[in-house]
Coordinates of C-alpha atoms in Angstrom, one line a residue:
M4 CA -3.8 -22.5 -47.7
D5 CA -6.1 -22.4 -44.7
G6 CA -8.6 -24.7 -43.1
A7 CA -11.5 -23.0 -44.9
N8 CA -9.8 -23.4 -48.2
L9 CA -9.3 -27.1 -47.5
N10 CA -12.9 -27.7 -46.6
E11 CA -14.3 -25.7 -49.5
Q12 CA -12.2 -27.8 -52.0
A13 CA -13.1 -31.2 -50.6
D14 CA -15.8 -33.2 -52.3
G15 CA -17.1 -36.7 -52.1
G16 CA -17.5 -39.2 -49.3
P17 CA -17.8 -42.9 -48.9
G18 CA -21.0 -44.4 -50.3
D19 CA -22.3 -47.6 -51.6
Q20 CA -20.6 -47.4 -55.0
W21 CA -17.1 -47.1 -56.2
D22 CA -17.7 -44.1 -58.3
D23 CA -14.7 -41.7 -58.7
A24 CA -14.6 -39.0 -56.1
L25 CA -12.5 -35.9 -55.8
L26 CA -11.4 -35.6 -52.2
L27 CA -9.1 -32.6 -52.1
I28 CA -7.4 -30.1 -54.4
V29 CA -5.3 -27.4 -52.8
D30 CA -2.2 -25.2 -53.3
F31 CA 0.4 -25.5 -50.6
G32 CA 3.7 -24.2 -49.3
M33 CA 6.0 -25.1 -46.5
A34 CA 3.8 -23.5 -43.8
D35 CA 0.9 -25.7 -44.9
M36 CA 2.6 -29.1 -44.6
R37 CA 1.1 -30.1 -41.2
E38 CA -2.4 -29.1 -42.2
L39 CA -2.0 -30.8 -45.5
R40 CA -0.9 -34.1 -43.9
S41 CA -4.0 -33.9 -41.6
A42 CA -6.3 -33.3 -44.5
V43 CA -4.8 -36.2 -46.6
R44 CA -5.1 -38.5 -43.5
D45 CA -8.7 -37.6 -42.8
R46 CA -9.9 -38.0 -46.4
S47 CA -7.9 -41.2 -46.9
R48 CA -9.3 -42.7 -43.7
S49 CA -12.8 -41.9 -44.9
W50 CA -12.2 -44.3 -47.7
G51 CA -11.1 -47.2 -45.5
L52 CA -7.3 -46.7 -45.1
T53 CA -6.3 -47.5 -41.5
G54 CA -3.3 -48.4 -39.4
E55 CA 0.0 -48.9 -41.2
E56 CA -1.4 -48.5 -44.7
L57 CA -2.8 -45.1 -43.8
A58 CA 0.5 -44.0 -42.2
Q59 CA 2.4 -45.2 -45.3
F60 CA 0.2 -43.4 -47.8
V61 CA 0.2 -40.1 -45.8
L62 CA 4.0 -40.3 -45.5
A63 CA 4.4 -41.0 -49.2
V64 CA 2.2 -38.0 -50.0
H65 CA 4.1 -35.8 -47.5
E66 CA 7.4 -36.8 -49.1
G67 CA 6.1 -35.8 -52.5
C68 CA 4.8 -32.5 -51.2
A69 CA 8.1 -31.8 -49.4
N70 CA 10.0 -32.4 -52.6
A71 CA 7.7 -30.0 -54.4
V72 CA 8.4 -27.3 -51.8
Q73 CA 12.1 -27.9 -51.5
H74 CA 13.0 -28.4 -55.2
G75 CA 10.0 -26.9 -57.1
G76 CA 10.0 -23.3 -56.2
G77 CA 8.6 -23.3 -52.6
Q78 CA 5.0 -24.4 -53.4
G79 CA 2.9 -26.9 -55.2
R80 CA -0.6 -28.2 -55.8
L81 CA -2.1 -31.4 -54.6
A82 CA -5.1 -33.2 -56.0
L83 CA -6.4 -36.3 -54.1
W84 CA -9.1 -38.5 -55.5
R85 CA -10.5 -42.0 -55.4
Q86 CA -10.6 -43.9 -58.6
G87 CA -12.2 -47.3 -58.4
H88 CA -10.3 -49.3 -55.7
R89 CA -7.4 -46.9 -55.5
L90 CA -6.5 -43.6 -54.0
R91 CA -4.7 -41.3 -56.4
C92 CA -2.6 -38.3 -55.6
R93 CA -1.1 -35.8 -58.1
I94 CA 1.5 -33.4 -56.8
T95 CA 2.7 -30.7 -59.2
D96 CA 5.1 -27.8 -58.9
K97 CA 6.4 -25.1 -61.3
G98 CA 10.1 -25.6 -60.6
A99 CA 12.9 -25.9 -63.1
G100 CA 12.3 -29.6 -63.4
L101 CA 14.6 -32.6 -62.8
P102 CA 17.8 -33.2 -64.7
P103 CA 17.3 -35.3 -67.9
D104 CA 19.2 -38.3 -66.5
W105 CA 17.0 -38.4 -63.3
Q106 CA 15.3 -41.7 -62.7
L107 CA 12.1 -42.4 -60.8
D108 CA 13.9 -44.3 -58.0
G109 CA 15.8 -41.0 -57.4
H110 CA 19.2 -42.5 -58.4
R111 CA 21.4 -40.8 -60.9
G112 CA 25.1 -40.6 -61.4
P113 CA 27.7 -43.1 -60.2
P114 CA 26.8 -46.0 -57.9
E115 CA 28.3 -44.4 -54.9
V116 CA 25.7 -41.6 -55.0
L117 CA 22.8 -42.5 -52.8
P118 CA 19.2 -42.1 -54.2
S119 CA 16.8 -39.6 -52.9
R120 CA 15.2 -41.1 -49.8
G121 CA 11.8 -39.4 -50.5
L122 CA 11.4 -40.9 -53.9
W123 CA 12.8 -44.2 -52.7
L124 CA 10.2 -44.4 -50.0
I125 CA 7.4 -43.3 -52.3
N126 CA 8.3 -46.1 -54.7
R127 CA 8.3 -48.7 -51.9
V128 CA 5.0 -47.6 -50.5
C129 CA 2.8 -46.9 -53.5
E130 CA 1.4 -49.5 -55.9
Q131 CA 2.2 -47.3 -58.9
V132 CA 4.3 -44.1 -59.3
E133 CA 4.7 -41.9 -62.4
L134 CA 7.0 -38.9 -62.6
N135 CA 7.0 -36.4 -65.4
S136 CA 9.3 -33.4 -65.4
D137 CA 10.6 -30.7 -67.7
H138 CA 11.6 -27.0 -67.6
T139 CA 8.0 -26.0 -66.6
G140 CA 7.8 -28.2 -63.5
T141 CA 7.3 -31.7 -62.2
C142 CA 4.2 -33.9 -61.8
L143 CA 4.3 -36.8 -59.5
L144 CA 1.3 -39.3 -59.6
L145 CA 0.8 -41.8 -56.8
S146 CA -1.6 -44.7 -56.7
F147 CA -2.4 -46.7 -53.6
R148 CA -4.8 -49.7 -53.4
L149 CA -7.7 -49.3 -51.0
P150 CA -8.9 -52.2 -48.9
A151 CA -11.9 -54.1 -50.2
P152 CA -15.2 -52.7 -48.8
S153 CA -16.6 -54.6 -45.9
G154 CA -19.9 -56.4 -46.2
G155 CA -19.9 -56.3 -50.0

């Protein structure tokens, strides 16, 4: 991933309507994490996220991407779009998938085993989280409510 790749794959911008808009689609690896966070922050800010909400959403996306890199074969793909009054982010990887007993909150096994902090945080920050995983990889879908447009 490089800056040119990010810019070429960005689309959409704030307008008067709430039509769906693709904001970013990009493949990434560990070396791309800083640039990816900046791109997600910039595109999310352009749709009205600010302050703590912006920081929380960017952190949730970063955690999902870090999980893809760490557990999904070293790389992943991110798609970010606006759908109605929500930002949506899909993070996929081609790793071996999660164990069958894995739960979305990251907890599995006996109660003394702590849940994954990344998935725990994602679940606390995002309005809706979906996780699908099998032997071909994992797909994490995040949904975050946008603030109401001003003046309308």
